[in-house]
PDB file of C-alpha atoms and ligand atoms in Angstrom:
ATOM      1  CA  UNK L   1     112.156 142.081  70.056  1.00  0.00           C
ATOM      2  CA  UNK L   2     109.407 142.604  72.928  1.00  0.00           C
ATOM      3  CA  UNK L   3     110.515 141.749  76.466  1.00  0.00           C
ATOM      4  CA  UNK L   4     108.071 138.682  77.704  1.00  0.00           C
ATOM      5  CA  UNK L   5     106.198 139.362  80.716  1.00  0.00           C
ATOM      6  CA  UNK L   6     106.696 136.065  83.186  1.00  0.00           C
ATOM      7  CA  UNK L   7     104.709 138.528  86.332  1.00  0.00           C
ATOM      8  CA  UNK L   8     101.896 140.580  86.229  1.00  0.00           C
ATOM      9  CA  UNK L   9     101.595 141.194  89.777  1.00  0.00           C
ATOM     10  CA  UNK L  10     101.917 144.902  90.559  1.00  0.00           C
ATOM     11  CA  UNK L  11     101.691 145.900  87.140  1.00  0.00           C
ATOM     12  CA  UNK L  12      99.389 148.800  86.806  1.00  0.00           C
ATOM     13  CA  UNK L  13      96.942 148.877  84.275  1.00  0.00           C
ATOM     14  CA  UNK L  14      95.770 152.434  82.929  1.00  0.00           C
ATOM     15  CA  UNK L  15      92.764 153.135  81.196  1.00  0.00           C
ATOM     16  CA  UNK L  16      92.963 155.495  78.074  1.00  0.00           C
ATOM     17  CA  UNK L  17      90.947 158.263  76.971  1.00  0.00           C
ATOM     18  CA  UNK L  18      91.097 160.162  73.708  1.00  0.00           C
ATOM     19  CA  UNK L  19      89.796 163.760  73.742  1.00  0.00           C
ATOM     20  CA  UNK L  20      89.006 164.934  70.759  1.00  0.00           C
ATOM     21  CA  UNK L  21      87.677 168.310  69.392  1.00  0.00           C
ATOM     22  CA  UNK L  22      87.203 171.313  67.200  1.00  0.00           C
ATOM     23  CA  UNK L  23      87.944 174.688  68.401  1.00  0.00           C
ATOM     24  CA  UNK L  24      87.938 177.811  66.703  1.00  0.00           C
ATOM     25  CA  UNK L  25      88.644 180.049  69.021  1.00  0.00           C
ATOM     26  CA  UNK L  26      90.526 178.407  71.449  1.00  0.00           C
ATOM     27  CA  UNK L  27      87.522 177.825  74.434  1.00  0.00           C
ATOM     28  CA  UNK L  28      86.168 174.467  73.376  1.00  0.00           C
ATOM     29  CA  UNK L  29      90.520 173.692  73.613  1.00  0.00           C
ATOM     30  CA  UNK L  30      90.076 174.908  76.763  1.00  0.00           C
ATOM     31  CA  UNK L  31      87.442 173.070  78.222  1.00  0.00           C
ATOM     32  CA  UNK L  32      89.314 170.118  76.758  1.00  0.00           C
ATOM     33  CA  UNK L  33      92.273 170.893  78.416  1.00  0.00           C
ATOM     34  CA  UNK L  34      90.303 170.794  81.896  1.00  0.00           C
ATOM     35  CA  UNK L  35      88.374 167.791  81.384  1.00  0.00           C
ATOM     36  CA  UNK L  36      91.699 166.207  80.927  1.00  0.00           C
ATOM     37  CA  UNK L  37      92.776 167.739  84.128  1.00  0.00           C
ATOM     38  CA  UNK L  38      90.044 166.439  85.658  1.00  0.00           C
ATOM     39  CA  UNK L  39      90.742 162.610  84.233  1.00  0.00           C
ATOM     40  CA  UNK L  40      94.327 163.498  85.664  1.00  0.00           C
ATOM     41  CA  UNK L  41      92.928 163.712  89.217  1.00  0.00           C
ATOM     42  CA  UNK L  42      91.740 160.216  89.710  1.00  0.00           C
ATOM     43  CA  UNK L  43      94.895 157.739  89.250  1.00  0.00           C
ATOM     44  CA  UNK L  44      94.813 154.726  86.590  1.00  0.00           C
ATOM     45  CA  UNK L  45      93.861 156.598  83.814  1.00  0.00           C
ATOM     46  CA  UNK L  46      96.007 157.941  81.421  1.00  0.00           C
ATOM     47  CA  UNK L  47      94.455 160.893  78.547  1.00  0.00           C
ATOM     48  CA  UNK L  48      95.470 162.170  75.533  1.00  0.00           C
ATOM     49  CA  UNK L  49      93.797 165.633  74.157  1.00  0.00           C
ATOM     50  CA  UNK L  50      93.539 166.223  70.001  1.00  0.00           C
ATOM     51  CA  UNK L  51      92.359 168.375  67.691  1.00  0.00           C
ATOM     52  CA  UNK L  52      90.356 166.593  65.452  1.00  0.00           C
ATOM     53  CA  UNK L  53      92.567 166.960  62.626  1.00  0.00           C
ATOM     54  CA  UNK L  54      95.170 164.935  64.327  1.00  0.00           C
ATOM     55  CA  UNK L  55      93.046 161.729  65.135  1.00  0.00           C
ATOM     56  CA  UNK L  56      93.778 158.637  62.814  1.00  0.00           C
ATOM     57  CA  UNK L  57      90.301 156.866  62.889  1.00  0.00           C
ATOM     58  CA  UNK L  58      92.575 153.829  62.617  1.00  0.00           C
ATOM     59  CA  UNK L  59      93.615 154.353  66.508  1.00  0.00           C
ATOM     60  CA  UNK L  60      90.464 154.408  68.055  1.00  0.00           C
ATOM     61  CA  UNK L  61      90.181 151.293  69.055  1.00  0.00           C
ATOM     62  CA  UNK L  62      93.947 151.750  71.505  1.00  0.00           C
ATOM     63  CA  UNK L  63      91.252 153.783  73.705  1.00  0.00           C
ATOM     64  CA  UNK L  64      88.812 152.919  76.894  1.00  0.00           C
ATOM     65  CA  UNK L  65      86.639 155.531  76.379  1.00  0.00           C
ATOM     66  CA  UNK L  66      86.472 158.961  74.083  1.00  0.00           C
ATOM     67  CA  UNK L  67      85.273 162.457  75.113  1.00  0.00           C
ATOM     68  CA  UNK L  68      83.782 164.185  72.030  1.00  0.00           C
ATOM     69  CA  UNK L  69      83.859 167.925  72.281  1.00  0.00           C
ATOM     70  CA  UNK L  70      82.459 170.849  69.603  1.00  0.00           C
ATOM     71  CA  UNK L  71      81.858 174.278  69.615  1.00  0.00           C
ATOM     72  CA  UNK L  72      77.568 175.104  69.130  1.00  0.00           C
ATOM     73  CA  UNK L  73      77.676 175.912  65.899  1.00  0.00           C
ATOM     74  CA  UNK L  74      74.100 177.451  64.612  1.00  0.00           C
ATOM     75  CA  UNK L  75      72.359 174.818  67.279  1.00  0.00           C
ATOM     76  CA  UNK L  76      74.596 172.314  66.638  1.00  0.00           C
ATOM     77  CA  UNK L  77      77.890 170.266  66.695  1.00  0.00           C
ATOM     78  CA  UNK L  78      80.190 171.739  64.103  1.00  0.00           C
ATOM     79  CA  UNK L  79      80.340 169.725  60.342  1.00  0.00           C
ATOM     80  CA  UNK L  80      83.792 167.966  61.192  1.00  0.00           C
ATOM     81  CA  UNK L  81      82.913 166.354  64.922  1.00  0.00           C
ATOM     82  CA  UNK L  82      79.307 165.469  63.172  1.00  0.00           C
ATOM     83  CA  UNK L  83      81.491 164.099  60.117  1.00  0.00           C
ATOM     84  CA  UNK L  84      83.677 162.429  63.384  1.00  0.00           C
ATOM     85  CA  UNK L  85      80.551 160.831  65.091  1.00  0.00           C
ATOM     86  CA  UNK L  86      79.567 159.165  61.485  1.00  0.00           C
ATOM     87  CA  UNK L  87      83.052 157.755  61.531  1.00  0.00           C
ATOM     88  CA  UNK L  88      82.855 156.542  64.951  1.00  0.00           C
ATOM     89  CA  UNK L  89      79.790 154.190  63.836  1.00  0.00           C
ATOM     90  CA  UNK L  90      82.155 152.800  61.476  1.00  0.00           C
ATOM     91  CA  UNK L  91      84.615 151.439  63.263  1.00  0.00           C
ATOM     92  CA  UNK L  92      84.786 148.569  66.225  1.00  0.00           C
ATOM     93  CA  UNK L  93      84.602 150.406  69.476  1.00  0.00           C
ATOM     94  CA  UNK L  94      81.557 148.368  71.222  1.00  0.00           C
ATOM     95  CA  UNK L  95      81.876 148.776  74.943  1.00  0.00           C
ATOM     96  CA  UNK L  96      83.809 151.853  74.844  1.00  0.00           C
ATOM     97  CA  UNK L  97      82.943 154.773  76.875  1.00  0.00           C
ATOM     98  CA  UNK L  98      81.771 157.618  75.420  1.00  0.00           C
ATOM     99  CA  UNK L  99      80.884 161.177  76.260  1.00  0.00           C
ATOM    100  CA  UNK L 100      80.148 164.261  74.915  1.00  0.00           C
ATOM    101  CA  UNK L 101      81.008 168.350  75.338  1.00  0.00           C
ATOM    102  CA  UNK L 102      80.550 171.481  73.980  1.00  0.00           C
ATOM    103  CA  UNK L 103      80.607 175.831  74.433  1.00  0.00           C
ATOM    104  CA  UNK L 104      77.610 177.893  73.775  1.00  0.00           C
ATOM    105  CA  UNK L 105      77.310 181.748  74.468  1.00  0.00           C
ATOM    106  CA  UNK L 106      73.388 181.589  74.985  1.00  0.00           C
ATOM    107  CA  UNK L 107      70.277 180.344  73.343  1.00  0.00           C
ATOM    108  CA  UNK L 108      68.889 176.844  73.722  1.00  0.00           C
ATOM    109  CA  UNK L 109      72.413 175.214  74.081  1.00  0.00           C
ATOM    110  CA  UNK L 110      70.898 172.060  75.185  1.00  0.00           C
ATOM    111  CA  UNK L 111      69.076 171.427  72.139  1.00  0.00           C
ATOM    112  CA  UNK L 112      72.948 171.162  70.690  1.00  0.00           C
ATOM    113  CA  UNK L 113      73.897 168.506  73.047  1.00  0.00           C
ATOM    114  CA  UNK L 114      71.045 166.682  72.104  1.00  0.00           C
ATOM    115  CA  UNK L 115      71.785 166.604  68.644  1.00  0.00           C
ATOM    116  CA  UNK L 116      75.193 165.116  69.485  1.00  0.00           C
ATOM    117  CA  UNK L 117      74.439 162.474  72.077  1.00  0.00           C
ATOM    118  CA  UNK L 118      70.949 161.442  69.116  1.00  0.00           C
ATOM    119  CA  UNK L 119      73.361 161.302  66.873  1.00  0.00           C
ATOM    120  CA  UNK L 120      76.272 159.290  68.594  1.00  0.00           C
ATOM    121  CA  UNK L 121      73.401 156.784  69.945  1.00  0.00           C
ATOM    122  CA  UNK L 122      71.946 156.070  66.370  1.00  0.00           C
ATOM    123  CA  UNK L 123      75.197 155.481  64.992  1.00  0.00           C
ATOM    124  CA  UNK L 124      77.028 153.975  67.602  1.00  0.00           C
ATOM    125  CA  UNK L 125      74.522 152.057  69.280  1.00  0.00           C
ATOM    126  CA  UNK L 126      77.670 149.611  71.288  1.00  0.00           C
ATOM    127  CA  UNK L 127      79.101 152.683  72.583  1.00  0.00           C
ATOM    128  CA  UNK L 128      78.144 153.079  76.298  1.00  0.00           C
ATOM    129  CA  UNK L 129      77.476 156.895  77.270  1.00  0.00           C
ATOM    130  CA  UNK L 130      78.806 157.455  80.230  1.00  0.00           C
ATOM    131  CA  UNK L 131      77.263 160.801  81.526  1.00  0.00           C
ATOM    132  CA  UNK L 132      75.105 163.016  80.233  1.00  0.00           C
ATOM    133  CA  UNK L 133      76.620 165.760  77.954  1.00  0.00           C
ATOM    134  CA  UNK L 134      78.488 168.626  79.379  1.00  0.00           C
ATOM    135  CA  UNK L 135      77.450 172.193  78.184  1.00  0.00           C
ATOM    136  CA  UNK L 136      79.977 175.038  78.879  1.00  0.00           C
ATOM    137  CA  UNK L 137      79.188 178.701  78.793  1.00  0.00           C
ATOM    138  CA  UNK L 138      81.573 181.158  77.309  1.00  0.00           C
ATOM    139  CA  UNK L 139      81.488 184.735  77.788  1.00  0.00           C
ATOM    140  CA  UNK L 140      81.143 185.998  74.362  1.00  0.00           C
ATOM    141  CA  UNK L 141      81.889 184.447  70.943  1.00  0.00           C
ATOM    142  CA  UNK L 142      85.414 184.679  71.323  1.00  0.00           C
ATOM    143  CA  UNK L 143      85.260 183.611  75.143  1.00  0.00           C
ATOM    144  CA  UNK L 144      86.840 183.417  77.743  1.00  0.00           C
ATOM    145  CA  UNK L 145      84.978 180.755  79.274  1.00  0.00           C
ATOM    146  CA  UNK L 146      82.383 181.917  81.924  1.00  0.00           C
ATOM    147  CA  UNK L 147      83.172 182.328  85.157  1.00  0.00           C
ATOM    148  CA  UNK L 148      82.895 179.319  87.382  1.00  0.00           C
ATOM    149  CA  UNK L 149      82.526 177.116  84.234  1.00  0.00           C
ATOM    150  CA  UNK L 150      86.072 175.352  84.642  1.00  0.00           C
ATOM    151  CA  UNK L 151      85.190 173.205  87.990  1.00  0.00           C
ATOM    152  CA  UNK L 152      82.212 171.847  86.166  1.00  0.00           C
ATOM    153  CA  UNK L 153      84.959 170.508  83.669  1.00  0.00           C
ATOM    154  CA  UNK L 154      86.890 169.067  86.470  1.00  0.00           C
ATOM    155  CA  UNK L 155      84.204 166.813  87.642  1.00  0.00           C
ATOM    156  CA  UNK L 156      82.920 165.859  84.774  1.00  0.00           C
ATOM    157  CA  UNK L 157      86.845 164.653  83.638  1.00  0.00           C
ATOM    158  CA  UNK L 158      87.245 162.678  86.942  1.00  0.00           C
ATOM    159  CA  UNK L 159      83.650 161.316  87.003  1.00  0.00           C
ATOM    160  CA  UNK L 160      84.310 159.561  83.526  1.00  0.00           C
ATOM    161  CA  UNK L 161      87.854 158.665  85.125  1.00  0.00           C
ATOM    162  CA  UNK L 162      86.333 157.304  88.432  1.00  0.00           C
ATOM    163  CA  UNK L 163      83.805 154.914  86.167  1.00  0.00           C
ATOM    164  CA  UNK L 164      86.807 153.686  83.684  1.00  0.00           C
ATOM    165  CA  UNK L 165      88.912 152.840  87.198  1.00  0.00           C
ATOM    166  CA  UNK L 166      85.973 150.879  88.985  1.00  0.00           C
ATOM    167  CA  UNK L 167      85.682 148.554  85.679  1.00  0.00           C
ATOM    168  CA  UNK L 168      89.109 147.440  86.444  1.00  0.00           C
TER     169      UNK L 168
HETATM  170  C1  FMN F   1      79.558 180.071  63.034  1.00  0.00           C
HETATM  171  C2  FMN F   1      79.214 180.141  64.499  1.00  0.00           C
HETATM  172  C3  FMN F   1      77.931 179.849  64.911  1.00  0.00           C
HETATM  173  C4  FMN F   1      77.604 179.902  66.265  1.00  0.00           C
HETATM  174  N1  FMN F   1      76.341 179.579  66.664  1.00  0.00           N
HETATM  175  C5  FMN F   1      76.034 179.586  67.983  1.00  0.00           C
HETATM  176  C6  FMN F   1      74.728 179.208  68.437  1.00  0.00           C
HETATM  177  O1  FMN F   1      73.843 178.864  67.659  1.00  0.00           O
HETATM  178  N2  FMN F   1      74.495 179.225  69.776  1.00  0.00           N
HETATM  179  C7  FMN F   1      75.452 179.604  70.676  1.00  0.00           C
HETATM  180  O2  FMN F   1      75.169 179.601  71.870  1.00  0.00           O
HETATM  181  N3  FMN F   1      76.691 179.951  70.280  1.00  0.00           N
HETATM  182  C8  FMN F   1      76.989 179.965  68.968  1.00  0.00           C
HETATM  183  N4  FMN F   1      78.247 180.331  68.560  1.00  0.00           N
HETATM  184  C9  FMN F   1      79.227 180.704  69.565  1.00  0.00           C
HETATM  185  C10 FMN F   1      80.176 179.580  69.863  1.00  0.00           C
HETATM  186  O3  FMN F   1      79.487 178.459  70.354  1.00  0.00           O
HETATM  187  C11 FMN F   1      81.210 180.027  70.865  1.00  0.00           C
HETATM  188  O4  FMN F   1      81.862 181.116  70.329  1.00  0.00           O
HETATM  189  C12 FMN F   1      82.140 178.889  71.185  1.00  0.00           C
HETATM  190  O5  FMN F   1      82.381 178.794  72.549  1.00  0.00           O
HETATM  191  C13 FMN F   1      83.447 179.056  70.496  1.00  0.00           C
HETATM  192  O6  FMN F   1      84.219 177.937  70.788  1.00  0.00           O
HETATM  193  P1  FMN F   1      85.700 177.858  70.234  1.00  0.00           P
HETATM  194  O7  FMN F   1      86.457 178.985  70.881  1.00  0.00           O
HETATM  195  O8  FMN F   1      86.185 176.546  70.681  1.00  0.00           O
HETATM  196  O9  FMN F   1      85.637 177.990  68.758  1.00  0.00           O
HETATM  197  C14 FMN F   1      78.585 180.298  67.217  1.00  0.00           C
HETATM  198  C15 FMN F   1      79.877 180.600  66.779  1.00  0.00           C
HETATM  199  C16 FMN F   1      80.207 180.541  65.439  1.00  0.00           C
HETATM  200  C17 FMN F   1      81.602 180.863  64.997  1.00  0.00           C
END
């Protein structure tokens, strides 16, 4: 039986964020991992990081806004988080936030990030970007990320966190 709530006053409400991503090696995890952190920083906001073989398209809809990360993959997001983005479009998530990540050793990385945020915008028109795509350098194909790389991730966690808190 659920408890009824007779006073909402002081209740705190948090906003929820799903992180989701593909990681071969272990960086793109990474990078997850300290976007998250950053989220952490700014209070009201409560984040959950998954691979993407652990997120139940079903559940989407539980979250505020959803942080897409991938790997560069041959100049572009790897099959499943381009197979993720398609299933995005299908379900009801107008409104949400939505952002996107990913690791690149060199090259024309941005080209990759706008291949993901093209693709998330034609198929999920009523999702709401909110920041342009973060691109995070590794040190070779294996990593470790690149020096100085992991603050970026920071901000960019607590800048979607700060713009989920001021909807409130
Ligand atoms: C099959 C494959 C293709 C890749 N293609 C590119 C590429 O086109 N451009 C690039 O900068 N990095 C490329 N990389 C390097 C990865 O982007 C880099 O290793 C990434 O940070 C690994 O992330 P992960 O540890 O999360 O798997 C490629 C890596 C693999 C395995």
């Amino acid at each position: 039986m659920g408890q009824e709530v007779t006073q909402l006053k002081g209740v705190i409400w948090l906003a929820k964020v799903l992180i989701v991503y593909e990681s071969k090696f272990g960086n793109t995890r990474g990078v997850a991992q300290a976007i998250a952190e950053g989220i952490g920083q700014v209070a009201g906001t409560e984040v959950i990081v998954s691979e993407l073989k652990g997120v139940d398209p079903d559940q989407l809809g539980l979250f505020d806004a959803i942080i897409v990360g991938s790997p560069n993959h041959i100049g572009r997001a790897t099959r499943g988080i381009r197979k993720f983005t398609d299933t995005l479009g299908k379900c009801d998530l107008t409104g949400k936030l939505v952002a996107v990540f990913n690791t690149y050793i060199g090259g024309d990385y941005q080209k990759a990030m706008s291949k993901m945020e093209k693709q998330l915008a034609q198929r999920s028109p009523g999702l709401k970007l909110a920041t342009p795509g973060l691109s995070v350098k590794v040190a070779g194909m294996k990593g470790p990320i690149a020096d100085g790389e992991l603050p970026r991730c920071h901000q960019f966690g607590a800048g979607i966190a700060h713009q989920l808190s001021d909807r409130e």
